[in-house]
Amino acid sequence: MKTAKKNKYPRMANYVVIRRGKDGGITARNCIIGEEIELTEIQAGYLMSLNGKRDPFSIPGFTSKQCRELYELFDDMLMIRKKKHGNRVGLTFMLTLFVPKRLRATKSIIPKILNFLLMITFLPAFIMGIHSCLICENYISAEYEAVGLILSIVIGLLAHEFAHAIACISCKNGRFLEMGLMFNFFPGAYVILDDSRIKSRLAKIQINLAGIEMNLLISGVCLLIAYHPMFSSGVQSSFSGIFFMAAVENAILALINLLCVRGFDGEHVLSLLVGKSSLARDSAKVVKSLFAGPSINKLFGNSRHVSSNTFASVCTGVVVVCIQSILPIMLLFDVVCTIGELF
């Protein structure tokens, strides 16, 4: 195994949480993909021995064959981290920016206060910002709009994920594991949380809505600043475009994340409300069955009367799939606006 630095070996990923149940069984939860598997004592011992300071193929108490087999097993399960600041999951490259030193749940009251302030201020701030936009006649300068656009994308994405983290650790047993940037077809930000031990469904809904609330809060505050009288004339008026574009971009980010698209906040919230693991995935299966010919009978049955639950499932599936088609349109619109501002 080649390493870039001395004593820097692959280690157990920080987003893997190992727990021992009341029955004595050991489970490992991969929080990056939300899957949980059972481990034997030997498997758990090997995985926890990977601390980045020892060769994974020469662990005391394990033969060379055992080490190689276990390493390949956990590597396939995405439970081993080979680089400190970089990780690849499928086609997505993840660049780690921050990993908290204390991964256990916090008892601090500060996250609770911050999350409460976010919940009670985002909507009034956004409404006041829209109101000032409608009644104010100040001229918005286009001189630095490109600067505002770039800054708003970076700050908006990071603030969105930071809000998720604060909301999670404000709940009992909520854990914040990692935050960073990701690159797929489009650049973005991500946060890895462990909310598996949070029992309240409302708390989980708030965790998923926190990022949207943060974007709307930033949007409202930026509108208030952009249309403030101090930017109506003089040298300050040139900077009004920065805050205006920041407001627009954060509003777009909030709207995009509200869509019921798999992996987005809107889909997570709706899935929690209806009690499904993934509403978008289930909806895709329902719509696919509609075009699968003979399998329609499996969906509706052979009776002439269709149950109300089945009919509602089909309608929901069609609506959700149609909503997902809006995403590429919105992303294309956002990209075109960004390119237009830059060039």
Coordinates of N, CA and C in Angstrom, one line a residue, residues 15 18 53 55 75 77 88-89 99 115 157 178 187 191 196 203 214-215 220 223 237 266 297 309 312 319 326:
Y15 N -17.4 8.8 9.0 CA -18.9 8.8 8.8 C -19.5 7.4 9.1
I18 N -20.1 2.9 14.8 CA -20.2 1.5 15.3 C -20.9 1.5 16.6
K53 N -2.7 5.0 11.4 CA -1.3 5.0 11.8 C -0.7 3.6 11.7
D55 N -0.4 -0.1 9.2 CA -0.6 -0.8 7.9 C -1.9 -1.7 8.0
D75 N -13.8 -1.9 2.2 CA -13.5 -1.0 1.1 C -14.7 -1.0 0.1
M77 N -17.7 -1.6 0.9 CA -18.8 -1.0 1.6 C -18.7 0.5 1.9
R88 N -14.2 9.6 -2.8 CA -15.0 9.4 -4.0 C -16.0 8.4 -3.7
V89 N -17.3 8.8 -4.0 CA -18.4 7.9 -3.9 C -19.2 7.8 -5.2
V99 N -14.0 18.3 9.9 CA -14.5 17.1 10.7 C -14.3 17.5 12.1
N115 N -30.6 27.2 16.4 CA -31.7 26.5 15.6 C -33.0 27.2 15.9
L157 N -24.3 27.9 -0.2 CA -24.2 26.4 -0.1 C -23.7 26.0 1.2
E178 N -19.3 15.4 9.4 CA -18.3 15.9 8.3 C -19.0 17.0 7.5
P187 N -20.9 21.6 -9.1 CA -20.3 21.7 -7.7 C -21.4 22.0 -6.7
V191 N -23.0 17.8 3.9 CA -22.8 17.6 5.3 C -23.3 16.2 5.6
S196 N -30.0 8.8 13.2 CA -30.7 7.5 13.3 C -31.2 7.3 14.7
A203 N -38.6 16.6 14.6 CA -37.2 17.0 14.7 C -36.4 16.7 13.4
M214 N -32.3 28.6 6.1 CA -31.1 29.5 6.1 C -31.0 30.2 4.8
N215 N -31.2 29.6 3.7 CA -31.2 30.3 2.4 C -32.2 31.4 2.3
G220 N -33.7 37.1 2.5 CA -34.4 38.3 3.0 C -33.5 39.4 3.5
L223 N -31.9 41.3 0.7 CA -32.8 42.2 0.0 C -33.0 43.5 0.9
S237 N -24.0 52.9 -3.7 CA -25.0 52.3 -4.6 C -24.4 51.3 -5.5
G266 N -36.5 18.6 0.1 CA -38.0 18.5 -0.1 C -38.4 17.0 -0.1
N297 N -51.5 -5.2 -14.0 CA -52.4 -6.0 -13.2 C -51.9 -6.2 -11.8
N309 N -56.5 3.8 -2.0 CA -55.1 3.9 -1.7 C -54.2 3.7 -2.9
A312 N -54.5 6.7 -5.1 CA -53.7 7.8 -4.6 C -52.2 7.6 -4.8
V319 N -47.3 12.8 -10.0 CA -47.0 14.1 -9.7 C -45.6 14.3 -9.3
I326 N -38.7 19.3 -13.3 CA -38.5 20.7 -13.2 C -37.0 21.0 -12.8

